[in-house]
Coordinates of C-alpha atoms and ligand atoms in Angstrom, one line a residue:
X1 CA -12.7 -8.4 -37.7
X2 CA -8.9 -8.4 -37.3
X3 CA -9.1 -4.2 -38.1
X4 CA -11.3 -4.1 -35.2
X5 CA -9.7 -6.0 -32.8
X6 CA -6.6 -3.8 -33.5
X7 CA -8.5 -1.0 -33.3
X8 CA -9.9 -2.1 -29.3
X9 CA -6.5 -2.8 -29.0
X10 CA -5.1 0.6 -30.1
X11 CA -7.7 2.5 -28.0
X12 CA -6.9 0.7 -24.9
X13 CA -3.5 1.2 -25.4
X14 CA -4.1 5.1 -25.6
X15 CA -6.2 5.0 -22.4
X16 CA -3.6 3.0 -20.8
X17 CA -1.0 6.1 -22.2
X18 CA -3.4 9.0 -20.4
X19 CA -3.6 7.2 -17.7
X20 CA 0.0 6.3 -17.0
X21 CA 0.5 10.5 -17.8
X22 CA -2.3 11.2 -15.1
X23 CA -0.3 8.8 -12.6
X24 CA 3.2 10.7 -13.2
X25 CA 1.7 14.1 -13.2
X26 CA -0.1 13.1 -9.6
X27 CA 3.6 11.9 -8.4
X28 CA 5.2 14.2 -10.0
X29 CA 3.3 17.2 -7.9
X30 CA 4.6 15.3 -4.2
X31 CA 7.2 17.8 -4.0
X32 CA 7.4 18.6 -0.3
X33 CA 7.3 16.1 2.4
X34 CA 3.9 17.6 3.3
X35 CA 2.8 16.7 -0.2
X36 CA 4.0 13.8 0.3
X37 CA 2.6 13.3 4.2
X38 CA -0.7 14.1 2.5
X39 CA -0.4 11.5 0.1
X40 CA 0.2 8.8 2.8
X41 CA -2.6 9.7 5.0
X42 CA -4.8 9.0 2.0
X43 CA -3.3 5.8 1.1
X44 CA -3.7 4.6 4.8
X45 CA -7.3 5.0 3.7
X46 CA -6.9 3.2 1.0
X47 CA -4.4 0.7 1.6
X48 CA -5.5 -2.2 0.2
X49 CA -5.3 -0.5 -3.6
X50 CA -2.0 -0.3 -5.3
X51 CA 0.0 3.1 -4.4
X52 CA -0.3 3.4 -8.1
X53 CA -4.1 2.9 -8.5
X54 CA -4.3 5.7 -4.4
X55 CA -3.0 8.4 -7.0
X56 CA -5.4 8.1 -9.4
X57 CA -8.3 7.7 -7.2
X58 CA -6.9 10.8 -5.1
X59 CA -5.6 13.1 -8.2
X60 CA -9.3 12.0 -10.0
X61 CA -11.6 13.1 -7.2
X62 CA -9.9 16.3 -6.3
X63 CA -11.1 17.3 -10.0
X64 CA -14.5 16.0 -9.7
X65 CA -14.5 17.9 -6.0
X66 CA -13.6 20.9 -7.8
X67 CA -15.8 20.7 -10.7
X68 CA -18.6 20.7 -8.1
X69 CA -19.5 16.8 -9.2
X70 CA -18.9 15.2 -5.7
X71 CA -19.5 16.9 -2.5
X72 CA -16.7 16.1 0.0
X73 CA -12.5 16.8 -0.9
X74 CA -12.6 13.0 0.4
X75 CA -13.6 10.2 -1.3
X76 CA -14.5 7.5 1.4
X77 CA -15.6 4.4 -0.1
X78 CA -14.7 3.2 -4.1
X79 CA -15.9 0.2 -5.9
X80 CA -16.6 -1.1 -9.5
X81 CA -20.0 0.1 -11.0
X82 CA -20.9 -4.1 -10.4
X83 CA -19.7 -4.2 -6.9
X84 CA -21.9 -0.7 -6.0
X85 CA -25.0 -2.9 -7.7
X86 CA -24.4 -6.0 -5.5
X87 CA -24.5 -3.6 -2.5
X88 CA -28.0 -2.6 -3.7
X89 CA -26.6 1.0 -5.4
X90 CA -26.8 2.3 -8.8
X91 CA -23.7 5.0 -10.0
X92 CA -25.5 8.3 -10.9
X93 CA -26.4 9.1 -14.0
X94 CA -24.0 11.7 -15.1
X95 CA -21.2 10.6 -12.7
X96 CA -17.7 9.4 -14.1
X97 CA -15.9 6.6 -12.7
X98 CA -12.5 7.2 -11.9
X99 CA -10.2 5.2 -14.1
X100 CA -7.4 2.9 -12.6
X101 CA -5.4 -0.6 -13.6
X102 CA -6.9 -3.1 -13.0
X103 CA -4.5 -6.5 -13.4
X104 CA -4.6 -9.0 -16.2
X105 CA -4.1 -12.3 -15.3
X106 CA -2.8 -15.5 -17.1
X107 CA -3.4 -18.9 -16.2
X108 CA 0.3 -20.7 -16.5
X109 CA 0.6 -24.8 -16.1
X110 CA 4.2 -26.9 -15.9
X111 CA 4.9 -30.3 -15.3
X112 CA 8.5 -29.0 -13.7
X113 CA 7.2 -26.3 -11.5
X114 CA 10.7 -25.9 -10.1
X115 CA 12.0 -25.0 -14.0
X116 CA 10.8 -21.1 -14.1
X117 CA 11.3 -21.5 -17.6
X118 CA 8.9 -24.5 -18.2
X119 CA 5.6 -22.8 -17.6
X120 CA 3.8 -21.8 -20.6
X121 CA 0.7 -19.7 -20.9
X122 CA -2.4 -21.7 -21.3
X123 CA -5.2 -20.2 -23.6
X124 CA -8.8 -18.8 -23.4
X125 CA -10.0 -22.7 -21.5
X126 CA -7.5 -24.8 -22.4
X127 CA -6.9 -27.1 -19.9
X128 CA -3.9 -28.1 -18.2
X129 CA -2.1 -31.9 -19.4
X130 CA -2.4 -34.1 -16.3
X131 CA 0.7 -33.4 -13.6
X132 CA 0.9 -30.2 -14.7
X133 CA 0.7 -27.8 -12.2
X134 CA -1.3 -24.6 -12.7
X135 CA -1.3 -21.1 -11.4
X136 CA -2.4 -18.1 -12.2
X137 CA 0.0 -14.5 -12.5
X138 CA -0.2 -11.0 -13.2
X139 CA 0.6 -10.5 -17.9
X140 CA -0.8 -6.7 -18.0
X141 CA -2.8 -4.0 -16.7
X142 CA -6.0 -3.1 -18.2
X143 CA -8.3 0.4 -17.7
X144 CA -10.7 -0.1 -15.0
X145 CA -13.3 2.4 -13.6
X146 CA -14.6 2.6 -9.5
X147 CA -16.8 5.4 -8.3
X148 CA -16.8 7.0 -4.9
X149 CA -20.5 6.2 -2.4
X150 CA -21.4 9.8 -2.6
X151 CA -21.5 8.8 -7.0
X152 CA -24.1 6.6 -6.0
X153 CA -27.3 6.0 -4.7
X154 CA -29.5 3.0 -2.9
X155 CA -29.3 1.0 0.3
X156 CA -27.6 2.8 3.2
X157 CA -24.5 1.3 3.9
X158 CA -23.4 -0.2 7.4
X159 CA -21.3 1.9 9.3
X160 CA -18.5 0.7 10.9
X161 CA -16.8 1.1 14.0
X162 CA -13.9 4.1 13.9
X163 CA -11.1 4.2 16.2
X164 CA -11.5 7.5 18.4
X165 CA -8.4 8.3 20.4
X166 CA -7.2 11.3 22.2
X167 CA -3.9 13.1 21.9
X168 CA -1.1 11.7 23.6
X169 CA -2.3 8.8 23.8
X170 CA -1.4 5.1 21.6
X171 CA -4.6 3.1 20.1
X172 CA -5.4 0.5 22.6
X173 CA -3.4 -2.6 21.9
X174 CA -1.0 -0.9 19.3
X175 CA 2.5 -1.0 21.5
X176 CA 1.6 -4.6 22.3
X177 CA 1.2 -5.7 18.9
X178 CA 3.9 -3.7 17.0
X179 CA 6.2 -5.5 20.1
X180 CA 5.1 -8.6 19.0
X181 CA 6.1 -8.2 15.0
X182 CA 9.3 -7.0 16.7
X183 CA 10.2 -9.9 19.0
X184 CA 8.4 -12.3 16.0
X185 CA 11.8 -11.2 14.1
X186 CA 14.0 -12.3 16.2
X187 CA 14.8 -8.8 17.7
X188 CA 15.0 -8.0 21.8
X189 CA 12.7 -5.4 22.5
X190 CA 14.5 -2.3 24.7
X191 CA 13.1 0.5 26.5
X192 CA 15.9 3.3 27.1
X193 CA 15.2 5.7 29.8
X194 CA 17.4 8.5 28.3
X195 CA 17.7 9.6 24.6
X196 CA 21.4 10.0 24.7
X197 CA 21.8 5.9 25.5
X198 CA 20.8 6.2 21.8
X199 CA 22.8 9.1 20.5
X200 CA 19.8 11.5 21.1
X201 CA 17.5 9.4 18.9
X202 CA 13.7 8.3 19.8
X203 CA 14.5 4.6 18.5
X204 CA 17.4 2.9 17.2
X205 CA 17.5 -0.8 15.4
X206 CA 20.5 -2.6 15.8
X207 CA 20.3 -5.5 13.2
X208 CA 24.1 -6.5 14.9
X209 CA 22.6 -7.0 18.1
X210 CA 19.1 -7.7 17.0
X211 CA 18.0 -5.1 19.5
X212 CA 15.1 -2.4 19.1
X213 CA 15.3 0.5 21.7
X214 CA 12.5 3.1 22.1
X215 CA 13.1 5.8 24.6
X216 CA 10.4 5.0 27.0
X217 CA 10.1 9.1 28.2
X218 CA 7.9 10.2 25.5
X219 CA 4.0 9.9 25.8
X220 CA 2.2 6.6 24.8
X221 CA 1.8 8.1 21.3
X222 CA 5.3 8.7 20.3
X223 CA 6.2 6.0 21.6
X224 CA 4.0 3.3 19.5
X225 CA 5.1 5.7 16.5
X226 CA 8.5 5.4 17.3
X227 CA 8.0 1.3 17.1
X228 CA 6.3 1.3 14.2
X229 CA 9.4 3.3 12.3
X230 CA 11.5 1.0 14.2
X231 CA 9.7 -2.0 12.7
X232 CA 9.7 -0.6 9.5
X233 CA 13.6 -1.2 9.7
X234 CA 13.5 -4.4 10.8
X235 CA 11.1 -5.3 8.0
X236 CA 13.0 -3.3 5.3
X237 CA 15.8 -2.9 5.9
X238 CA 17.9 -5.5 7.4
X239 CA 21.8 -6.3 5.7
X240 CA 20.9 -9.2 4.3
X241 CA 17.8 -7.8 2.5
X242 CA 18.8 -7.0 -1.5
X243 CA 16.5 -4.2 -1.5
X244 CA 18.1 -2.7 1.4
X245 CA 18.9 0.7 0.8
X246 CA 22.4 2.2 0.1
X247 CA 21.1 6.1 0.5
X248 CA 20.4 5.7 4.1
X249 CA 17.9 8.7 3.2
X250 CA 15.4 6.8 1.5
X251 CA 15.4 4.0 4.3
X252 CA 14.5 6.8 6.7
X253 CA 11.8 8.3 4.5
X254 CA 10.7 4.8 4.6
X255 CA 10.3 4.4 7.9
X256 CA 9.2 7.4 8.6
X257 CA 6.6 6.8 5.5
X258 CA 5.2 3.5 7.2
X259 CA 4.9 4.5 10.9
X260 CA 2.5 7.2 9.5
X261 CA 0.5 4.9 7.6
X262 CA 0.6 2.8 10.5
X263 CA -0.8 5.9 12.5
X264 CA -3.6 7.4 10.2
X265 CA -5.0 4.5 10.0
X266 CA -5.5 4.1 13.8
X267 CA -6.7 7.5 13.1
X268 CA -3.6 9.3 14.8
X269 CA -2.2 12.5 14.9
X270 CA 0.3 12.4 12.1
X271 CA 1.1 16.0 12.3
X272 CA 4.0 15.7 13.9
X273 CA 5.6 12.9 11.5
X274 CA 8.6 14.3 9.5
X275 CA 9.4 13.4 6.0
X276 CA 12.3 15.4 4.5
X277 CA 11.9 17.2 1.3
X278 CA 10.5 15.0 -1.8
X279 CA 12.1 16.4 -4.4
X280 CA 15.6 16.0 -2.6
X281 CA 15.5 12.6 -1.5
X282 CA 14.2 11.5 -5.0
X283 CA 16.6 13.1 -7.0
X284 CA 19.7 11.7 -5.0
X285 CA 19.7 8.7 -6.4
X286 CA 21.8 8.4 -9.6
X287 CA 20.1 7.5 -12.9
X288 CA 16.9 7.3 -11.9
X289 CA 13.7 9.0 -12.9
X290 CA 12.3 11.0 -9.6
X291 CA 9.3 10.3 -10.4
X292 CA 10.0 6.3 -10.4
X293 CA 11.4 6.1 -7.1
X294 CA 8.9 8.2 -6.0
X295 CA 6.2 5.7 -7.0
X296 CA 8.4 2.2 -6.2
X297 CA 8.9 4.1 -2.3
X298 CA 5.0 4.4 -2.1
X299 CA 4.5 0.7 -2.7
X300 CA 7.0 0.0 -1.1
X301 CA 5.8 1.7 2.0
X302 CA 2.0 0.8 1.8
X303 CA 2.5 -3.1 1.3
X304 CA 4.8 -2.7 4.5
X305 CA 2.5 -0.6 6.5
X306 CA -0.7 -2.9 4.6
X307 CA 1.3 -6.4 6.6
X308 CA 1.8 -5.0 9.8
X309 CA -2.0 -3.5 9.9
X310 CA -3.3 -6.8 8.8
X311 CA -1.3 -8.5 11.8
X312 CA -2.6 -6.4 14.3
X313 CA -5.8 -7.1 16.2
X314 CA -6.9 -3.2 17.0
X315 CA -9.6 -0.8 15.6
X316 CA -8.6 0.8 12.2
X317 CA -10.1 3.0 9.9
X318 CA -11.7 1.5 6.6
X319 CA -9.5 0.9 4.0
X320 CA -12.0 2.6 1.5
X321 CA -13.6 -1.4 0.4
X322 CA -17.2 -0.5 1.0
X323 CA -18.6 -2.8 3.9
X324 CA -20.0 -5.9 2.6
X325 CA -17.9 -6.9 -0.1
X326 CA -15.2 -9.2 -0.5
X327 CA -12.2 -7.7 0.4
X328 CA -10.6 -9.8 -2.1
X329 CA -12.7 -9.1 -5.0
X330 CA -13.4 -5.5 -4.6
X331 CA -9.6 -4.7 -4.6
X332 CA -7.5 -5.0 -7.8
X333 CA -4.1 -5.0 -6.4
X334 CA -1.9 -5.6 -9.1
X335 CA 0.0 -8.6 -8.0
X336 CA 4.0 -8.9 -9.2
X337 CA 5.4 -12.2 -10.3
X338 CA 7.7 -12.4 -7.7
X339 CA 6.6 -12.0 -4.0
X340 CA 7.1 -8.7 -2.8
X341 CA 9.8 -7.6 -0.7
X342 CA 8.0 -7.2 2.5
X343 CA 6.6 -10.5 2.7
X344 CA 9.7 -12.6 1.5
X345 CA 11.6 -11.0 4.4
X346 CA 8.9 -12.6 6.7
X347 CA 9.1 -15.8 5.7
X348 CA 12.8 -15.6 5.9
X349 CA 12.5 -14.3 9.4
X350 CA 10.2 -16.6 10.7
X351 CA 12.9 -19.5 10.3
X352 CA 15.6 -16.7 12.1
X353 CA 12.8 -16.7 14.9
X354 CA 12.3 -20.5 15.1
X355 CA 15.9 -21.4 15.5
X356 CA 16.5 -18.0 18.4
X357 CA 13.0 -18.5 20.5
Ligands
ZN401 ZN1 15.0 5.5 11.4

């Protein structure tokens, strides 16, 4: 008994090892900031997955594309083999899943919540003592498998409305509701007529002055892309935020990185968004693997662009859940122990925002 359970163990562990390879060969190839464009765009259609788990999915069905398995370059919708059958679809026979991490969770109970070190790990049903207060966090990732629609067969799936939008011009209700995460922050909203009021810039955040200005001579769709990079900055990288970064290079990337997200999934233009070189921006910062800052960036960036999309009250393009399930089941976002960046910053925020409006 014990020999097999080692033996489960050791083979997860390998699958685990392939997979984390497959994940830093896929982020290993964004090189360019085109690579790295493209990377985004698909992650804005499939934002609600880790950045970790978009790779896989992306790097996985390029190969089934080009093995002639699946028929589009695109995957559109993925869920679990379970999640396709509760949808009233079967995975073809023949068809692989693609494998990604799904999170392990524990279930943890303490009598001193407020002691981080009191909470111990309950076991397999074991109930918590009464008082004790219980919750449940991320201990490991395990191998999981989700197929794309065109893997399966069965009912036809609702389609859903997708937002259509001509050049030039902003997603109805876009300006209005970036403006509002602005001003939410505590920050005065500022149209400039002239680009050199901000030394030649499109936008500029002043976290001094807790001013945002956006030159207000560009069409409606620069404009709302210019907020969103704006807002990016207020979100990420304010003076007081830890995270905030010293290589003022990799907090523009960032920006940049989000207001695209932001814009492909409104279904936008992002042609014209410019990310500088990969490669270059990755390697600048001192003792760290590329390849890591490449990946912590990309989560960093989609849970940003994920909060502002999920604030806004406009038409966006799926986020690759199939319609009719449970957004919160069909996703396996790893959650971290510790609330992400992104969000804490909110909260903090919203108590600058009470006290200044
Ligand atoms: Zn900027």
């Amino acid at each position: 008994m014990m020999a097999t359970h080692q033996d489960a163990r050791q083979a997860q562990e390998e699958k685990l090892g392939e997979l984390h390879e497959k994940l830093t060969d896929a982020v290993a190839s964004l090189v360019t900031g085109d690579d790295w464009a493209d990377a985004l765009r698909f992650a804005a259609r499939f934002r609600s997955r880790s950045f970790n788990n978009v790779m896989l999915i992306w790097q996985q069905h390029a190969a089934a594309f080009e093995a002639g398995h699946v028929p589009e370059p695109y995957p559109s919708y993925v869920a679990g083999y379970k999640q396709w059958q509760m949808l009233g679809r079967q995975v073809d026979k023949g068809q692989h899943g693609y494998q990604i991490l799904a999170p392990v969770t524990g279930r943890f109970a303490s009598a001193t919540p407020q002691d981080a070190a009191s909470w111990r790990r309950l076991g397999r049903g074991e109930r918590p003592r009464s008082g004790e207060a219980v919750r449940s966090r991320m201990v490991g990732v395990r191998p999981a498998y989700v197929w794309d629609v065109s893997q399966t067969s069965g009912d036809v799936l609702p389609e859903l409305p997708e937002p259509r939008i001509l050049e030039g011009e902003a997603p109805t209700g876009l300006w209005l509701g970036l403006a509002a995460q602005v001003k939410e922050r505590g920050f005065e909203l500022l149209r400039v007529s002239e680009k050199s009021e901000i030394s030649g810039a499109n936008g500029l955040t002043d976290f001094a002055a807790r001013t945002v200005s956006v030159r207000g001579d560009m069409d409606d769709a620069a404009q709302a892309k210019t907020l969103a990079h704006e807002l990016a900055h207020v979100l990420m990288h304010g003076p007081d935020q830890e995270e905030a970064r010293q290589h003022r290079g990799i907090g523009e990337v960032e920006a940049e990185s989000v207001a695209l997200m932001v814009g492909a999934a409104h279904g936008m233009d992002t042609s014209q968004y410019t990310i500088p070189y990969v490669a270059g921006w990755a390697a600048n910062v001192d003792g760290k693997n590329p390849v890591e800052i490449v990946e912590a960036t990309g989560e960093r960036v989609r849970k940003t662009a994920l909060s502002i999309l999920n604030r806004l009250e406009t038409v966006q393009v799926s986020d690759g859940v199939p319609p009719g399930l449970e957004h919160d089941s069909a996703t396996q976002t790893p959650r971290t122990a510790a609330p992400a960046g992104p969000e804490l910053a909110v909260a903090r925020q919203r108590e600058v925002t009470g006290r200044t409006l």
